[in-house]
Short mmCIF file of N, CA and C in Angstrom, two decimals:
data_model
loop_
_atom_site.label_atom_id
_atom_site.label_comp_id
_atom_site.label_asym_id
_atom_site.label_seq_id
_atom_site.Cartn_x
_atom_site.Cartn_y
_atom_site.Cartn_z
N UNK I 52 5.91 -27.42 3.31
CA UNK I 52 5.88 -26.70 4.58
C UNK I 52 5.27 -27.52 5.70
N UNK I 53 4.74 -28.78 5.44
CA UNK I 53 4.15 -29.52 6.32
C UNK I 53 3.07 -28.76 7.11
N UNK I 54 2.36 -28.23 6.23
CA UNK I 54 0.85 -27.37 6.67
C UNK I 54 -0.38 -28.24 5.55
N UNK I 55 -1.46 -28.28 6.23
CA UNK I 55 -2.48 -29.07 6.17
C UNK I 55 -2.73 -27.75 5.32
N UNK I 56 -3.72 -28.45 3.64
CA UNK I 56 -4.15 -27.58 2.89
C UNK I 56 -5.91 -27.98 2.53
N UNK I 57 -6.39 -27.02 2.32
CA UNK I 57 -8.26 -27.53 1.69
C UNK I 57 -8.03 -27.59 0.07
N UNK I 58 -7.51 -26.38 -0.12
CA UNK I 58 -7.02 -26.71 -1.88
C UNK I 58 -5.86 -27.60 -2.59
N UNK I 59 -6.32 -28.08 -3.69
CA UNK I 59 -4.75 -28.98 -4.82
C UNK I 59 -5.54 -28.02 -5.55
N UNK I 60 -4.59 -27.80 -6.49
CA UNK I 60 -4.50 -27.36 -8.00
C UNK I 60 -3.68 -28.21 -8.93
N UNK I 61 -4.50 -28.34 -9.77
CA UNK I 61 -4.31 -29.26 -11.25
C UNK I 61 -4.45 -28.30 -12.15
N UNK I 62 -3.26 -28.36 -12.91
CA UNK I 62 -2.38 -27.47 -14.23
C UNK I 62 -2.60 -28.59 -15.25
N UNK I 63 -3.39 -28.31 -16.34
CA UNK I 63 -3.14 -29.54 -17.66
C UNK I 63 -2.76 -28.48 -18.79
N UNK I 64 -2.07 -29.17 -20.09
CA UNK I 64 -2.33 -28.70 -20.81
C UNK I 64 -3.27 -29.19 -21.73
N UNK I 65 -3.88 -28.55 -22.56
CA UNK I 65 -4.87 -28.65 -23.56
C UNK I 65 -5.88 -28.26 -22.80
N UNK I 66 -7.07 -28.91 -23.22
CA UNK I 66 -8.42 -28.66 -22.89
C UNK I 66 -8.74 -29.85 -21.11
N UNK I 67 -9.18 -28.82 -20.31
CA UNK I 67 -9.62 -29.53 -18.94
C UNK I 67 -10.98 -29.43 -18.47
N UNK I 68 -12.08 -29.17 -19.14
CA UNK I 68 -13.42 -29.50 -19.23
C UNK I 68 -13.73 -30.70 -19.27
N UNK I 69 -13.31 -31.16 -19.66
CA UNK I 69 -13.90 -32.84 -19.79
C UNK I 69 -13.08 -34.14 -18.84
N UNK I 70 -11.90 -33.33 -18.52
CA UNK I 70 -11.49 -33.82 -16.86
C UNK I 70 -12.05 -33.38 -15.57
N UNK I 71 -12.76 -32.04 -15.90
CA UNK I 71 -13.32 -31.32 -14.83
C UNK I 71 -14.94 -32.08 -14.36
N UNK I 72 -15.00 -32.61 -15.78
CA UNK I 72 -16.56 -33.29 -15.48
C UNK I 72 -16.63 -33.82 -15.00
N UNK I 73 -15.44 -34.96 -15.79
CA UNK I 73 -15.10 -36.33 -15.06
C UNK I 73 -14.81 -36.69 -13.42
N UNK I 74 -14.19 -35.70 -13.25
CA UNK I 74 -13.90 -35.52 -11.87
C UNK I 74 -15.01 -35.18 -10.95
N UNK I 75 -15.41 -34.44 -11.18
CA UNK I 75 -16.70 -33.80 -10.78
C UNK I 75 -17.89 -35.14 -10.87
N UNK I 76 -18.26 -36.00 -11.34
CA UNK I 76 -18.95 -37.20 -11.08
C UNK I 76 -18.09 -38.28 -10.38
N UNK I 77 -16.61 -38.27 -10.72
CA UNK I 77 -15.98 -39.10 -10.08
C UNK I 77 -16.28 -38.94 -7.86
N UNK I 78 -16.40 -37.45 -8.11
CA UNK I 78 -16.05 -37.00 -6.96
C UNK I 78 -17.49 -36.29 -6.01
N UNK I 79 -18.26 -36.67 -6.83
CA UNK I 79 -19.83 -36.07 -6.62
C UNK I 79 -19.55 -34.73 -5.97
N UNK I 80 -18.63 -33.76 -6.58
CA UNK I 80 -18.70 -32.55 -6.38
C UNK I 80 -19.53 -31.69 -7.14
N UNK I 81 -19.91 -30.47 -6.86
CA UNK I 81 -20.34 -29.45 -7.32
C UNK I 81 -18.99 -28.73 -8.40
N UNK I 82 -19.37 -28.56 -10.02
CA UNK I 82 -18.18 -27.77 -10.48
C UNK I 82 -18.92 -26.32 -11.19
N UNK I 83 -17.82 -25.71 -10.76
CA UNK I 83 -18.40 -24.47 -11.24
C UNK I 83 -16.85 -23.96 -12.53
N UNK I 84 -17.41 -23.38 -13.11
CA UNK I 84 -16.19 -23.32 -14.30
C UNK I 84 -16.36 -21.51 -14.60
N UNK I 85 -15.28 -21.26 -14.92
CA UNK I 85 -14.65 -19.45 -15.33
C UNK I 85 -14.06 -19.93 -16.60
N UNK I 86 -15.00 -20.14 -17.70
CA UNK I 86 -14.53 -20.00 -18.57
C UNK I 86 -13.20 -18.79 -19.42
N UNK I 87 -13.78 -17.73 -19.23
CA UNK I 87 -12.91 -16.34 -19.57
C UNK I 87 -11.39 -16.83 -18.90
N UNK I 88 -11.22 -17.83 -17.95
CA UNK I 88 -10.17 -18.00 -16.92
C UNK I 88 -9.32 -19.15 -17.31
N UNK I 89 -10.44 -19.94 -18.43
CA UNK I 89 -9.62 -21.37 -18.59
C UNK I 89 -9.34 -22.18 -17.29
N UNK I 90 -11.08 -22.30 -16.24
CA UNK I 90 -10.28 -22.70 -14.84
C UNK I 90 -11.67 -23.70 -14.75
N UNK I 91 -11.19 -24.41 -13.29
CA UNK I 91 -12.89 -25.08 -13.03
C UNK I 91 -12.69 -25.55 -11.49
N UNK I 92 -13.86 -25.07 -10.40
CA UNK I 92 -13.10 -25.45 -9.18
C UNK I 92 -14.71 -26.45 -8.92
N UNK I 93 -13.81 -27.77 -8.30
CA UNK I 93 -14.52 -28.87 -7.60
C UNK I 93 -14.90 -28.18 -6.33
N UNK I 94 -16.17 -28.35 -5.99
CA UNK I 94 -16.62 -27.92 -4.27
C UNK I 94 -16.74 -29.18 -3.71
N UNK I 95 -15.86 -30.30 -3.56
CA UNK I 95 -16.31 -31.00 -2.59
C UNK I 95 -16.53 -31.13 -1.71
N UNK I 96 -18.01 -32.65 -0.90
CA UNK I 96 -18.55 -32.59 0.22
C UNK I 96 -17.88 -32.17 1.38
N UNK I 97 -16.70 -32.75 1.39
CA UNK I 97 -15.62 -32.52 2.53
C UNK I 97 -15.16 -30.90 3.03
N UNK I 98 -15.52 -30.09 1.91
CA UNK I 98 -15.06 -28.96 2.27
C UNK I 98 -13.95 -28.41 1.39
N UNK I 99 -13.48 -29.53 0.73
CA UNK I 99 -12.13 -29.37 0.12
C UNK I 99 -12.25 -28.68 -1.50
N UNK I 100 -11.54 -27.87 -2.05
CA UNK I 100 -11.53 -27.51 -3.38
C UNK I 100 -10.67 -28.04 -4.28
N UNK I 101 -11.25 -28.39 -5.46
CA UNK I 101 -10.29 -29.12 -6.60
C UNK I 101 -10.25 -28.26 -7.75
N UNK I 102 -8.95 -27.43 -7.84
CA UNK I 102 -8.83 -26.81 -9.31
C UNK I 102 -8.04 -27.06 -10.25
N UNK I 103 -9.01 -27.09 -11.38
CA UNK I 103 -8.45 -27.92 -12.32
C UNK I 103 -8.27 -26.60 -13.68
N UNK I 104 -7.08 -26.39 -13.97
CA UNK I 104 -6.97 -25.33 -14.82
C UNK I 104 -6.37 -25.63 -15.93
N UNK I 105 -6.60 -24.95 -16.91
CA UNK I 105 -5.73 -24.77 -18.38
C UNK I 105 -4.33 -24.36 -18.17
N UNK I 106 -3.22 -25.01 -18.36
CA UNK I 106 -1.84 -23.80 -18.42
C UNK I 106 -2.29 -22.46 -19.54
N UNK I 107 -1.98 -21.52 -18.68
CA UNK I 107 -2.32 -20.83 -19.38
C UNK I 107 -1.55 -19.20 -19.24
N UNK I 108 -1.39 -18.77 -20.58
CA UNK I 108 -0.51 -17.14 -20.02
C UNK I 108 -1.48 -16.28 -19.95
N UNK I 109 -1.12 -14.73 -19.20
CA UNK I 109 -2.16 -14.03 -19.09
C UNK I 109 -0.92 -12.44 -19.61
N UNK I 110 -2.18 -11.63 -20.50
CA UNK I 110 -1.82 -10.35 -20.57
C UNK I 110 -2.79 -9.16 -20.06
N UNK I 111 -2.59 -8.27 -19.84
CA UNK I 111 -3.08 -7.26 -18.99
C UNK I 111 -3.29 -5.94 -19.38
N UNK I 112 -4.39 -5.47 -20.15
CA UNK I 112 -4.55 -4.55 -21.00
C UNK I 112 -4.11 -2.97 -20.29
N UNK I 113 -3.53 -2.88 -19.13
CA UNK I 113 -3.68 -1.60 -18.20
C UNK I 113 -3.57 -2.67 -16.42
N UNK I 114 -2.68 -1.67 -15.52
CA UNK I 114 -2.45 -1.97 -14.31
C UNK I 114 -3.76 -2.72 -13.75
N UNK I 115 -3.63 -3.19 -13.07
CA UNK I 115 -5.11 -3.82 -12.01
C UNK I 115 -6.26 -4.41 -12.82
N UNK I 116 -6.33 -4.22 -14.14
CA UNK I 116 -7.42 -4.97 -14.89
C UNK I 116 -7.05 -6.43 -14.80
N UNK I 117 -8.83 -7.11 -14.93
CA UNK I 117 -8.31 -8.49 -14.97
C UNK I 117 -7.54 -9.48 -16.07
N UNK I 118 -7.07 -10.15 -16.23
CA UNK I 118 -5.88 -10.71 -17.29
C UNK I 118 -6.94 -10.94 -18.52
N UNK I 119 -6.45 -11.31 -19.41
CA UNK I 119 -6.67 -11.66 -20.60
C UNK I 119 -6.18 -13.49 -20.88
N UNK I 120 -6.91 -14.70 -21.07
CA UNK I 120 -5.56 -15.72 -20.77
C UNK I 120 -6.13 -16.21 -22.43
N UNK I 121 -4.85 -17.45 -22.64
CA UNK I 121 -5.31 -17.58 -23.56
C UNK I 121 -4.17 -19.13 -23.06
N UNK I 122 -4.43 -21.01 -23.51
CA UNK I 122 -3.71 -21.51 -23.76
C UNK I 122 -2.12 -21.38 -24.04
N UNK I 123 -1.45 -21.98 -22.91
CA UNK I 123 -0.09 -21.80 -23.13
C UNK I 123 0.97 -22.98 -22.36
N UNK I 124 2.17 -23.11 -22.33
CA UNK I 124 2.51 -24.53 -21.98
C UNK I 124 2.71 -24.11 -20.27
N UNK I 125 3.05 -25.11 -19.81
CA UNK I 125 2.78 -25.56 -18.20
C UNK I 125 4.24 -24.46 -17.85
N UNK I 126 5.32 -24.15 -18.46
CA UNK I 126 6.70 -23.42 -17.89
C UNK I 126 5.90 -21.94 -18.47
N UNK I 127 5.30 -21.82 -19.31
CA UNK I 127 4.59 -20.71 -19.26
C UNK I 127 4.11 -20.29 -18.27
N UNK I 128 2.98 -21.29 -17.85
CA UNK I 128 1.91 -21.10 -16.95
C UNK I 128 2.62 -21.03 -15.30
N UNK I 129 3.68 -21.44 -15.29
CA UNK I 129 4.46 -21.52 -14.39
C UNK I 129 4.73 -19.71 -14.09
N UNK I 130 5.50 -19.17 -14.93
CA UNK I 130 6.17 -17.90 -15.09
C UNK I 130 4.53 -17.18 -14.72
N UNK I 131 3.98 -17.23 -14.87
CA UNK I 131 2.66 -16.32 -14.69
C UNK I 131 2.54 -16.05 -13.33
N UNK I 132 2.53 -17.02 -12.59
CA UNK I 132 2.43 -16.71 -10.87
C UNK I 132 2.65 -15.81 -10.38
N UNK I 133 1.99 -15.27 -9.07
CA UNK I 133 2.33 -14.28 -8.22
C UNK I 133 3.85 -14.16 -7.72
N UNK I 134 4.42 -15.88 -6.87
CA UNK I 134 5.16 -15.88 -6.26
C UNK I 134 6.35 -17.35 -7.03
N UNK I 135 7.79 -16.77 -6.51
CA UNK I 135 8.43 -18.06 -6.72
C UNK I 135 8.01 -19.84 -6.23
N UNK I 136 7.70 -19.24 -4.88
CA UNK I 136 7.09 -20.53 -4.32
C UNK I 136 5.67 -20.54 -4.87
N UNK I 137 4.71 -19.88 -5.47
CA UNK I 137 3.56 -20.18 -5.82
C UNK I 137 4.25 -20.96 -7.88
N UNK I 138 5.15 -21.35 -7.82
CA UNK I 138 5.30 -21.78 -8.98
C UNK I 138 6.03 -22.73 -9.20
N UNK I 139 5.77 -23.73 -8.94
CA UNK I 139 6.41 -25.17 -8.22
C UNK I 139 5.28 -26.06 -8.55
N UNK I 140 5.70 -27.34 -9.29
CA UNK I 140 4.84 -28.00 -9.45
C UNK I 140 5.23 -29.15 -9.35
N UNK I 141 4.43 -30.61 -9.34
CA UNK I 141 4.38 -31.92 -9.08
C UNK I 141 3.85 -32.71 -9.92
N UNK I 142 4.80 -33.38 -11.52
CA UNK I 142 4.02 -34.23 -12.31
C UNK I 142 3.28 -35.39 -11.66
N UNK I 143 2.35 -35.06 -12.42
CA UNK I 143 1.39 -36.46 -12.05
C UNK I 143 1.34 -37.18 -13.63
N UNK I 144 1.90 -37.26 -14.42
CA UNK I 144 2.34 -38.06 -15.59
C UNK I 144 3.25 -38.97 -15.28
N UNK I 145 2.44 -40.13 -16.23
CA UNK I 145 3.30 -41.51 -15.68
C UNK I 145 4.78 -41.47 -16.06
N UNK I 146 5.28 -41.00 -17.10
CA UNK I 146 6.30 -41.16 -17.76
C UNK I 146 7.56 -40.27 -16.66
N UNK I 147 7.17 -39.49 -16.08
CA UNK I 147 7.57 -38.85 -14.99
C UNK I 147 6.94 -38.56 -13.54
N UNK I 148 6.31 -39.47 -12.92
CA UNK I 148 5.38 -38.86 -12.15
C UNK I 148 6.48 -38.69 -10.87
N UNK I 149 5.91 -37.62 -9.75
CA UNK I 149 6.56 -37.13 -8.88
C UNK I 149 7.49 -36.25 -9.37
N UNK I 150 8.34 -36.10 -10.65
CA UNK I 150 8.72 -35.08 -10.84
C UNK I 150 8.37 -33.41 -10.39
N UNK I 151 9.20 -33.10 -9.64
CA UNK I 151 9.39 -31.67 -8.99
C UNK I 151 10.10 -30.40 -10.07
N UNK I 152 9.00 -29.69 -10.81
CA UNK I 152 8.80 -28.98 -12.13
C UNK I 152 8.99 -27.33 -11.19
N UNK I 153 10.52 -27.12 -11.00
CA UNK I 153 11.12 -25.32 -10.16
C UNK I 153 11.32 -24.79 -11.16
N UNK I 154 11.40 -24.60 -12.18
CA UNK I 154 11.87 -23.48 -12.73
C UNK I 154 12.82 -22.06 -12.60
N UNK I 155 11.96 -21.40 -11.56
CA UNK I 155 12.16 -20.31 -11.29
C UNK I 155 12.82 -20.18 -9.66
N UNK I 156 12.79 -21.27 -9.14
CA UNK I 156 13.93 -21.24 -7.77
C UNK I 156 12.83 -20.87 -6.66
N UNK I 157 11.53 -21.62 -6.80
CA UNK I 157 10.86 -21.79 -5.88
C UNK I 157 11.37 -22.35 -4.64
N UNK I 158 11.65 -24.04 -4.38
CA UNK I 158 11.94 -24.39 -3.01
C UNK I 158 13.37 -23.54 -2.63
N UNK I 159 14.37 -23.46 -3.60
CA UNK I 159 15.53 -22.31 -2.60
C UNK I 159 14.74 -20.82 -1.72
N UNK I 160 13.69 -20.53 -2.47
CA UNK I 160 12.51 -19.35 -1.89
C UNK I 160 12.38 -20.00 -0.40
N UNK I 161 11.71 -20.95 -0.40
CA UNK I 161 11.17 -21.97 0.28
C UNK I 161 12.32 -21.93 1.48
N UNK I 162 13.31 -22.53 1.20
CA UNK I 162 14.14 -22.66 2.24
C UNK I 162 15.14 -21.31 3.07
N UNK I 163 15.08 -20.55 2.03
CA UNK I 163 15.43 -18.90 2.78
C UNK I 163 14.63 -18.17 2.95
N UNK I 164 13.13 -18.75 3.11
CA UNK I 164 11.77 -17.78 3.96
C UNK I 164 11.95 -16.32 3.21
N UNK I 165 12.18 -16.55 1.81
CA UNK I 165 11.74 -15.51 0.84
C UNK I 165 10.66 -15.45 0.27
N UNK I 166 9.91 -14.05 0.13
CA UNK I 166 8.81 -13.93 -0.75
C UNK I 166 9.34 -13.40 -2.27
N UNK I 167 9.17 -13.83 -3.53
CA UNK I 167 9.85 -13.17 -4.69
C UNK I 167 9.28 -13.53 -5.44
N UNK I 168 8.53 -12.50 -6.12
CA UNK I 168 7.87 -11.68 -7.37
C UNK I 168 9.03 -12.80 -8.69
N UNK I 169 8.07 -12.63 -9.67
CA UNK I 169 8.84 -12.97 -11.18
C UNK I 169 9.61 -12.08 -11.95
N UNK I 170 8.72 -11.26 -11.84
CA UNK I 170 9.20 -9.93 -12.82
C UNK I 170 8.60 -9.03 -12.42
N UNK I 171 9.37 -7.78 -12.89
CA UNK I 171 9.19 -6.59 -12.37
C UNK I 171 7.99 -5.97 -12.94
N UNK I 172 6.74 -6.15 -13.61
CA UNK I 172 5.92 -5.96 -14.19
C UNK I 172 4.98 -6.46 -13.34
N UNK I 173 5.20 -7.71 -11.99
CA UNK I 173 4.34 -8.38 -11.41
C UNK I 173 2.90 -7.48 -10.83
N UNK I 174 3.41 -6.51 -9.71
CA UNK I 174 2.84 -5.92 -9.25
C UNK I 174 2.00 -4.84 -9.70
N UNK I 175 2.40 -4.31 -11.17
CA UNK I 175 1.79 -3.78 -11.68
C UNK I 175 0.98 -3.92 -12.83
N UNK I 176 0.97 -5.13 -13.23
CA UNK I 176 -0.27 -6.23 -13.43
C UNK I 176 -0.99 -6.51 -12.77
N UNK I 177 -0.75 -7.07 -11.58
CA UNK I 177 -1.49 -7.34 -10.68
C UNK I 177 -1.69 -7.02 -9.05
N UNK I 178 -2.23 -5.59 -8.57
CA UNK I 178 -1.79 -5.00 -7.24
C UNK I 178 -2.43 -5.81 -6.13
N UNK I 179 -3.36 -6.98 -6.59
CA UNK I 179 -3.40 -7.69 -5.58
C UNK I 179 -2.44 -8.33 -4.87
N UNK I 180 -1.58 -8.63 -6.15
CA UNK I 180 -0.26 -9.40 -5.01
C UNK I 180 0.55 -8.83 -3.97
N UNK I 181 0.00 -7.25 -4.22
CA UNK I 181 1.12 -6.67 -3.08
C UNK I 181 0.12 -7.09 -2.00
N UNK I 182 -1.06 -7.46 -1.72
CA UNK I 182 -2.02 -7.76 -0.52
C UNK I 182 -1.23 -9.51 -0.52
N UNK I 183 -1.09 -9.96 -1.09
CA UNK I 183 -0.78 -11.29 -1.16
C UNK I 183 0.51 -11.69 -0.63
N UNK I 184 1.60 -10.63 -0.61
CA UNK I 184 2.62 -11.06 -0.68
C UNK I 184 3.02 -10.79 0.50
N UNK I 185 2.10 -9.44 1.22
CA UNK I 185 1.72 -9.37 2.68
C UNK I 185 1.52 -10.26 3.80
N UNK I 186 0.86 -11.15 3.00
CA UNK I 186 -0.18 -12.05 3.97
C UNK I 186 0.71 -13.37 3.86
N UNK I 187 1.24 -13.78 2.95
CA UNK I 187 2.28 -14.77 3.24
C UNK I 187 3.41 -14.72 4.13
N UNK I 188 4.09 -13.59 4.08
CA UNK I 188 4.83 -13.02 4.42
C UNK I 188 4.71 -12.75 6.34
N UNK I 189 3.74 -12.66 6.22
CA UNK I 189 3.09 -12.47 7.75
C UNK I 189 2.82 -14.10 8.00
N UNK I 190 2.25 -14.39 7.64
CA UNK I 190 1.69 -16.00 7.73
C UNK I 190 2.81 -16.84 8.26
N UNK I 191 3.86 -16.95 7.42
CA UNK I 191 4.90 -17.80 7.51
C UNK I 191 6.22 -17.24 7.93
N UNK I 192 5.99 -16.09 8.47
CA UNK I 192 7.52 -15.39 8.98
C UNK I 192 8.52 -14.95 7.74
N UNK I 193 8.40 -14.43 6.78
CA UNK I 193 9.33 -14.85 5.52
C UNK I 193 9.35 -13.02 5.71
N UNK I 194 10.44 -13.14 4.62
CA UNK I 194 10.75 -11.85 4.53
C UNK I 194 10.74 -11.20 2.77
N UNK I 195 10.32 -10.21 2.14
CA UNK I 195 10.35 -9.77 0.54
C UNK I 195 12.26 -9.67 0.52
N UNK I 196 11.72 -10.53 -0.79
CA UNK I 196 13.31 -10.31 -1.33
C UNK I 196 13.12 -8.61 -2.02
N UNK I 197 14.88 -8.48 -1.82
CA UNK I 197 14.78 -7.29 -2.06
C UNK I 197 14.23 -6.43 -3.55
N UNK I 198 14.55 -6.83 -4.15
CA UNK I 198 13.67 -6.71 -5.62
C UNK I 198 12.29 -6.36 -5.34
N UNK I 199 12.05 -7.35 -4.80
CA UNK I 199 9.97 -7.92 -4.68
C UNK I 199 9.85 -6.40 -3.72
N UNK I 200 10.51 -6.17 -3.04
CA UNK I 200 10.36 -5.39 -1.72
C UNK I 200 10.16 -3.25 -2.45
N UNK I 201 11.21 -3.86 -3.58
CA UNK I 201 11.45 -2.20 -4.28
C UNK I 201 10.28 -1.89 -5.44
N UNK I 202 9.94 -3.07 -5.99
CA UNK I 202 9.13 -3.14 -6.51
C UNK I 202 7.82 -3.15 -5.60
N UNK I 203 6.93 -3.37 -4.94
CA UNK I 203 6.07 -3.53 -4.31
C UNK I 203 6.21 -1.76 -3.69
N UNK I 204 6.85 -1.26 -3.41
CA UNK I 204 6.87 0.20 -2.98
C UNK I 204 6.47 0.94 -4.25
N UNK I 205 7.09 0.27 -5.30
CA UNK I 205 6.95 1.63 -6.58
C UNK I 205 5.67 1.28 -6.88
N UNK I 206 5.18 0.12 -6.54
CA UNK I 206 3.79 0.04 -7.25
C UNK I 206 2.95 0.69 -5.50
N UNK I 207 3.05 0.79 -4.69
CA UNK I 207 1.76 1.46 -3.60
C UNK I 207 2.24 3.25 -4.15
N UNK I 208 4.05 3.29 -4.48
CA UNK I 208 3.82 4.85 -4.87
C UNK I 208 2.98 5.33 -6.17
N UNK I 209 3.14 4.00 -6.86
CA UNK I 209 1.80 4.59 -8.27
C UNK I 209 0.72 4.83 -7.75
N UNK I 210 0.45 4.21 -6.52
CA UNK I 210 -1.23 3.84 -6.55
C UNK I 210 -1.90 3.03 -6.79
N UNK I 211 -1.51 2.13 -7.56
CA UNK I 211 -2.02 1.28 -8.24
C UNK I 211 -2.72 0.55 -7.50
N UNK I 212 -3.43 -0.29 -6.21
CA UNK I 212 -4.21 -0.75 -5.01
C UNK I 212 -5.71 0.04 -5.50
N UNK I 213 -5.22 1.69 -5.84
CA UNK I 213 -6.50 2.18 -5.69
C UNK I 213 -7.08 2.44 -7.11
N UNK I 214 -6.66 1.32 -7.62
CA UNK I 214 -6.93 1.68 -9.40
C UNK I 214 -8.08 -0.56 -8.98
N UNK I 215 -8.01 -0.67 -7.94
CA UNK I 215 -8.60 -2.16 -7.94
C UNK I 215 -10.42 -2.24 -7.73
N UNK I 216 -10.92 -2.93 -8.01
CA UNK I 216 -12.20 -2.53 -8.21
C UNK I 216 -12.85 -3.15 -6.30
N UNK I 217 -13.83 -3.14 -5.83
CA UNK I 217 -13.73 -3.26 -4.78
C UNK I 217 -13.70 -4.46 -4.08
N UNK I 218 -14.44 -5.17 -5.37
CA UNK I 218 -14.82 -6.53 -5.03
C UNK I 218 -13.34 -7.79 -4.70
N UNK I 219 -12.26 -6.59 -5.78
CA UNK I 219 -10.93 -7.86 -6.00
C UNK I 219 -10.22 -7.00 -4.82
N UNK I 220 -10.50 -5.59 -4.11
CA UNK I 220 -9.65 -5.22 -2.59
C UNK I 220 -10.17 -5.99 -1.77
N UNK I 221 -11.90 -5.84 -1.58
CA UNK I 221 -11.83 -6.93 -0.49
C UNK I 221 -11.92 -8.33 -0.51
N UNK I 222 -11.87 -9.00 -1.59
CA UNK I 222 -11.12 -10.15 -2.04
C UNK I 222 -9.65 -10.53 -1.12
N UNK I 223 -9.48 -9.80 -1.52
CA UNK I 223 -7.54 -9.61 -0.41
C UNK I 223 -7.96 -9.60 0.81
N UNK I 224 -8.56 -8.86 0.92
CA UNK I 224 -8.23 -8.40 2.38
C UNK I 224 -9.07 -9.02 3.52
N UNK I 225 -10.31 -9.53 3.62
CA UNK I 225 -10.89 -10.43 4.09
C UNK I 225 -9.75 -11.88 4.59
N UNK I 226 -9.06 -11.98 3.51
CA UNK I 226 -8.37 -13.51 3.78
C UNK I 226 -7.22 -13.08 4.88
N UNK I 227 -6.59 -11.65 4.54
CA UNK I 227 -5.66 -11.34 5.72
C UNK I 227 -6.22 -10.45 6.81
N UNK I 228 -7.45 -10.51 6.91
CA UNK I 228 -8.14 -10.14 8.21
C UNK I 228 -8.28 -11.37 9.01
N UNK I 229 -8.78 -12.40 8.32
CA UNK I 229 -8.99 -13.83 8.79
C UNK I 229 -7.27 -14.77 9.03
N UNK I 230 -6.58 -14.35 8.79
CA UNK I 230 -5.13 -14.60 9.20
C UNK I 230 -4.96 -14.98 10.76
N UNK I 231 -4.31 -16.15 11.45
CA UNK I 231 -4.20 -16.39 12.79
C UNK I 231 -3.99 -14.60 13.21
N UNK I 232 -2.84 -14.24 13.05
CA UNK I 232 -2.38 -12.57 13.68
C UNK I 232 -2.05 -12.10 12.39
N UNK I 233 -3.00 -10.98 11.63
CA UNK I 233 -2.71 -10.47 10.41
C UNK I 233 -1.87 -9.40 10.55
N UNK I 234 -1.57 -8.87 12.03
CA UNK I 234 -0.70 -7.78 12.33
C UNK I 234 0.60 -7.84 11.85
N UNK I 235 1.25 -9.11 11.14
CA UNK I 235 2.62 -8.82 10.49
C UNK I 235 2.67 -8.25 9.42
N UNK I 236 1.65 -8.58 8.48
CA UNK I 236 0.94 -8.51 7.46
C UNK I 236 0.59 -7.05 7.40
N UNK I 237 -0.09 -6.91 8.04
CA UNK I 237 -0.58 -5.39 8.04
C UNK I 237 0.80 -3.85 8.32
N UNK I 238 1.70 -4.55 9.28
CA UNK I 238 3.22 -3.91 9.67
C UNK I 238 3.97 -4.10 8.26
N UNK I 239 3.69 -4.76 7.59
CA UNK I 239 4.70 -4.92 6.06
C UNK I 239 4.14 -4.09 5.26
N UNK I 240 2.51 -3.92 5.14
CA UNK I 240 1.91 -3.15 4.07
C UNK I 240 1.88 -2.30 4.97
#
């Protein structure tokens, strides 16, 4: 999108503790690690965040609870995402590096300023994304594919937003208050 970012995310498989360290002295950052998450984010001086995560799948014992993850391969960990375009990746392995890892028809997302869900289970796994999918959506002018769009209704008609604990609503919603004009955002939800 040719937008300036503070975060990379790094997807490994196996174990990423001991890259997280490494990095983390490499980089004289601060690391803080979510184990339960299989995750570890660099605070570097600059401001910038480095996350370095496990591929990993997640299951969901009940709507809005937090996932369950457990080790799983990188097209796994792929399928887990909120969004098509949030599932797009960039080998950094020599044997392929620069390889562009779509799967799921992220950059075509990308290039028809679509927002689109994985599966129809998305939102009701996880009702943050309907705050998420808002705020992109507003952010970048894009529009919910229609699926994402019918789905995202059946989950505000469950309720499900108000099944979220408060800390993960205003989690959301802080970031699309802080939005250049969150008013598109807010006109979609």
């Amino acid at each position: 999108l040719a937008r300036p970012s503070q975060d990379i995310d790094v997807v490994l498989e196996g174990s990423t503790l001991p890259v997280a360290r490494a990095a983390a002295r490499i980089y004289k950052a601060k690391l803080v690690s979510h184990p339960q998450f299989l995750t570890h984010t660099l605070h570097m001086a600059n401001g910038r965040h480095l996350d370095i995560a496990t591929a990993r799948t997640e299951t969901y014992a009940e709507p809005a609870a937090l996932p369950m993850v457990e080790p799983a391969s990188l097209q796994e960990d792929l399928y887990r995402r909120d969004f098509s375009i949030n599932a797009i990746a960039l080998s950094l392995n020599q044997s392929d590096f620069g390889h562009v890892w779509d799967p799921f028809g992220g950059l075509d997302d990308l290039r028809e300023k679509r927002i689109r869900v994985l599966h129809a289970q998305s939102f009701m796994d996880d009702p943050t994304r309907l705050f998420r999918a808002a705020r992109f959506a507003g952010r970048l002018g894009y529009k919910l594919e229609w699926r994402t769009r019918d789905w995202l209704t059946e989950a505000i008609a469950q309720q499900l937003p108000s099944r979220l604990s408060g800390a993960r609503l205003r989690g959301e919603l802080i970031p699309l208050l802080l939005e250049k004009d969150p008013r598109p955002a807010f006109r979609l939800l």
